[in-house]
């Protein structure tokens, strides 16, 4: 069993508990009340410079010494996720990513609620979504984007979840790590694709993955570089390689001045060029 399988096993166990407490029909009613989210494909396109998605991230699985996550194991002991997100927004973040997985990352839907009540930029729920229930849950808690990880989903389910996300007003961010996964994402109809430099099965990092895969992603599809952003130099590089946006967690969480760290990434991304272009969504 690899690292991704272990994470998904815990996610499914937590999901079963939440499903017993709140029926899917109740979540559907909540989604009808909140309405559709923002059109994040347009907001994250690189037409006017590289965008930064800054992450509220208590931990990375590569930093854990135990599972479930305990406070002493954390990458950052974030007591005020809403305050951190507000700093990101003030620094120019185009969107906020909130990790809600509990066991490996120490997150929760309460974090998502708190951040959503504080900021106005779009919210990404970053979790391991393997069931339609989680998409209803995601929009009911106010997120505008939902992460769909190709490596965690069989192709029919990937296509089904992508279509449902669009139907209920979520922008699906479809995450890939290799050429086969890019093809699968495109075949399923993805219009926002994130290239993760970290292989979730082995947890190994390869910062060259985005440069290799970006040419496989056609014009009209938003390209997001995920993981491996250590500072402004990486933002410049990713922009030059054709990224519309970067998703960054560790360096802005641990750097001390989160607002400044985000602002520096935003400024550096403009120097990299970016590809711009028109982004279309269904």
XYZ file of C-alpha atoms in Angstrom:
282
model
C 0.000 0.000 0.000
C 1.439 3.383 -0.987
C 1.070 6.739 0.786
C -1.901 7.818 -1.317
C -3.771 4.584 -0.576
C -3.212 5.059 3.153
C -4.546 8.612 3.045
C -7.625 7.606 1.059
C -8.402 4.778 3.465
C -8.581 7.253 6.345
C -10.585 9.703 4.220
C -13.207 7.045 3.448
C -13.553 6.183 7.143
C -14.126 9.841 8.060
C -16.527 10.249 5.152
C -18.690 7.377 6.382
C -19.031 9.073 9.774
C -19.994 12.435 8.274
C -22.509 10.816 5.953
C -24.299 9.296 8.962
C -24.526 12.717 10.608
C -25.600 14.786 7.584
C -27.500 13.136 4.706
C -26.529 14.069 1.159
C -30.040 15.453 0.579
C -29.452 17.999 3.331
C -26.203 19.086 1.706
C -28.005 19.409 -1.623
C -30.518 21.758 -0.016
C -27.673 23.862 1.393
C -26.031 24.067 -2.020
C -29.285 25.298 -3.527
C -29.325 28.059 -0.910
C -25.738 29.238 -1.437
C -25.906 29.056 -5.248
C -22.975 28.546 -7.643
C -19.417 29.564 -6.871
C -17.209 31.992 -8.748
C -15.945 31.287 -12.283
C -12.456 30.437 -11.153
C -11.090 29.434 -14.542
C -11.393 33.011 -15.728
C -10.009 34.403 -12.471
C -6.964 32.125 -12.521
C -6.051 32.495 -16.167
C -2.632 34.022 -16.782
C -3.826 36.770 -19.097
C -2.635 39.490 -16.709
C 0.207 37.706 -14.948
C 0.842 34.618 -12.873
C -1.725 34.096 -10.118
C -0.881 32.813 -6.651
C -3.087 30.344 -4.785
C -1.860 30.443 -1.178
C -2.547 27.512 1.093
C -3.685 27.222 4.694
C -1.594 24.166 5.471
C -0.794 22.855 8.922
C 1.230 19.947 7.671
C 2.770 18.037 4.820
C 2.815 14.243 4.992
C 6.560 14.293 4.452
C 6.984 16.098 7.794
C 4.892 13.731 9.907
C 6.389 11.476 12.515
C 2.993 10.040 13.436
C -0.490 9.478 12.049
C -2.906 10.946 12.911
C -1.340 14.389 12.942
C -0.441 15.683 16.412
C 0.377 19.336 17.199
C 4.052 18.585 17.790
C 4.384 17.065 14.332
C 3.025 20.035 12.452
C 4.674 22.086 9.759
C 2.910 25.134 11.236
C 0.625 25.370 14.258
C -2.045 27.573 12.672
C -4.326 28.798 15.451
C -6.123 31.368 13.285
C -6.633 30.052 9.738
C -8.905 32.973 8.868
C -6.267 35.485 9.947
C -3.606 33.725 7.897
C -5.901 33.698 4.856
C -6.547 37.422 5.294
C -2.784 38.009 5.185
C -2.581 36.002 1.975
C -5.402 38.038 0.442
C -3.729 41.300 1.467
C -0.533 40.081 -0.201
C -2.340 39.634 -3.509
C -3.359 35.976 -3.497
C -5.904 35.296 -6.234
C -7.386 32.364 -4.297
C -6.984 30.567 -0.983
C -6.520 26.810 -0.690
C -7.679 25.205 2.555
C -6.544 21.699 3.409
C -9.440 19.934 5.106
C -8.032 16.390 5.441
C -7.711 15.559 9.132
C -5.342 12.636 9.633
C -2.290 13.613 7.590
C -2.803 17.363 7.319
C -4.602 18.347 10.531
C -7.274 20.293 8.639
C -11.058 20.442 8.865
C -14.187 21.814 7.265
C -14.275 24.258 10.188
C -11.088 25.795 8.764
C -12.845 26.205 5.425
C -15.843 27.872 7.094
C -13.619 30.249 9.058
C -11.597 31.276 6.010
C -14.712 31.715 3.864
C -16.195 34.093 6.430
C -13.080 36.288 6.316
C -11.907 36.599 2.702
C -13.519 37.487 -0.609
C -11.228 35.683 -3.028
C -12.197 32.194 -4.276
C -11.673 29.198 -2.005
C -10.249 25.837 -2.976
C -11.117 22.870 -0.808
C -8.002 20.720 -0.979
C -8.769 17.186 0.099
C -8.893 13.665 -1.284
C -12.288 13.632 -2.956
C -13.451 10.131 -3.848
C -17.224 10.448 -3.590
C -19.987 12.748 -4.840
C -20.955 13.459 -1.233
C -17.710 15.392 -0.782
C -18.526 17.689 -3.693
C -21.924 18.565 -2.235
C -20.154 19.111 1.080
C -17.514 21.296 -0.564
C -19.975 23.721 -2.120
C -22.250 23.683 0.942
C -19.296 24.972 2.965
C -18.697 27.806 0.506
C -15.746 26.623 -1.571
C -15.555 27.670 -5.222
C -13.018 25.053 -6.344
C -12.654 21.357 -5.570
C -9.520 19.266 -6.028
C -9.897 16.041 -8.031
C -6.747 13.904 -8.012
C -6.491 11.701 -11.089
C -4.270 9.168 -9.308
C -6.992 8.638 -6.696
C -9.873 8.050 -9.125
C -10.839 5.501 -11.742
C -11.696 7.122 -15.085
C -15.506 6.732 -14.958
C -15.614 8.226 -11.457
C -13.265 11.058 -12.447
C -15.569 12.015 -15.331
C -18.643 11.701 -13.114
C -17.223 13.897 -10.365
C -15.946 16.487 -12.823
C -19.386 16.774 -14.407
C -21.135 16.962 -11.025
C -18.764 19.671 -9.820
C -19.624 21.829 -12.813
C -23.332 21.121 -12.351
C -23.416 22.320 -8.748
C -21.293 25.416 -9.315
C -17.784 24.244 -8.455
C -14.683 24.649 -10.588
C -12.845 21.304 -10.542
C -9.070 21.564 -10.280
C -7.895 18.257 -11.760
C -4.480 17.222 -10.479
C -1.981 15.206 -12.548
C 1.605 14.011 -12.215
C 2.490 12.345 -15.529
C 1.579 12.195 -19.222
C -1.005 9.435 -18.798
C -2.808 11.422 -16.143
C -2.841 14.538 -18.347
C -4.580 12.522 -21.065
C -7.056 11.122 -18.565
C -7.843 14.608 -17.254
C -8.429 15.964 -20.744
C -10.518 12.934 -21.756
C -12.717 13.552 -18.707
C -13.243 17.170 -19.816
C -10.981 19.084 -17.418
C -10.524 22.781 -18.108
C -8.338 23.569 -15.073
C -5.362 21.227 -14.597
C -2.860 21.269 -11.755
C 0.514 19.611 -12.242
C 1.810 18.381 -8.890
C 5.578 18.191 -8.577
C 5.103 15.726 -5.728
C 4.141 12.153 -6.533
C 1.508 11.382 -3.908
C 2.188 7.668 -4.151
C 5.855 7.940 -3.182
C 5.894 11.521 -1.808
C 8.974 12.232 -3.924
C 9.441 15.724 -5.397
C 10.396 16.438 -9.019
C 10.351 20.136 -9.895
C 10.838 19.335 -13.580
C 7.424 17.737 -13.966
C 5.585 20.946 -14.876
C 7.990 21.862 -17.681
C 7.576 18.382 -19.168
C 3.794 18.253 -18.946
C 2.823 21.860 -19.748
C 3.161 21.353 -23.533
C 0.671 18.470 -23.276
C -2.003 20.799 -21.884
C -3.743 22.689 -24.718
C -4.572 26.363 -25.014
C -7.849 27.181 -23.327
C -7.047 24.994 -20.316
C -5.729 26.694 -17.179
C -2.328 25.341 -16.079
C -1.495 25.418 -12.388
C 1.917 24.436 -11.012
C 1.551 22.752 -7.637
C 4.200 22.065 -4.981
C 7.906 22.791 -5.020
C 7.593 26.586 -4.841
C 10.397 27.644 -2.513
C 10.345 31.340 -3.304
C 10.203 34.022 -6.017
C 12.744 32.280 -8.251
C 10.409 29.316 -8.647
C 7.482 31.615 -9.451
C 9.554 33.205 -12.232
C 10.484 29.779 -13.583
C 6.940 28.422 -13.545
C 5.585 31.552 -15.230
C 8.211 31.270 -17.956
C 7.235 27.626 -18.475
C 3.624 28.613 -19.141
C 1.892 28.400 -15.784
C -1.211 30.504 -15.288
C -1.024 30.089 -11.520
C 0.998 28.462 -8.776
C -0.312 26.728 -5.678
C 2.044 27.267 -2.749
C 1.814 26.214 0.880
C 4.950 25.467 2.833
C 7.041 28.504 1.910
C 4.280 31.019 2.722
C 3.256 29.227 5.927
C 6.734 28.891 7.410
C 8.430 32.059 6.138
C 7.388 34.322 9.017
C 5.692 37.156 7.077
C 2.970 35.485 5.017
C 1.674 38.678 3.427
C 5.134 39.661 2.233
C 5.898 36.140 1.006
C 2.766 36.091 -1.151
C 3.380 39.617 -2.455
C 6.911 38.650 -3.508
C 5.599 35.612 -5.386
C 2.976 37.720 -7.159
C 5.583 40.289 -8.203
C 8.051 37.627 -9.332
C 5.417 35.809 -11.342
C 4.866 38.875 -13.477
C 8.543 38.829 -14.421
C 8.312 35.278 -15.747
C 6.066 36.254 -18.626
C 3.249 33.685 -18.548
C 1.314 32.666 -21.581
C -1.981 34.529 -21.162
C -4.690 33.470 -23.561
C -8.407 32.953 -23.411
C -9.751 30.371 -20.991
C -13.020 28.667 -21.688
C -15.206 26.698 -19.285
C -18.310 24.615 -19.927
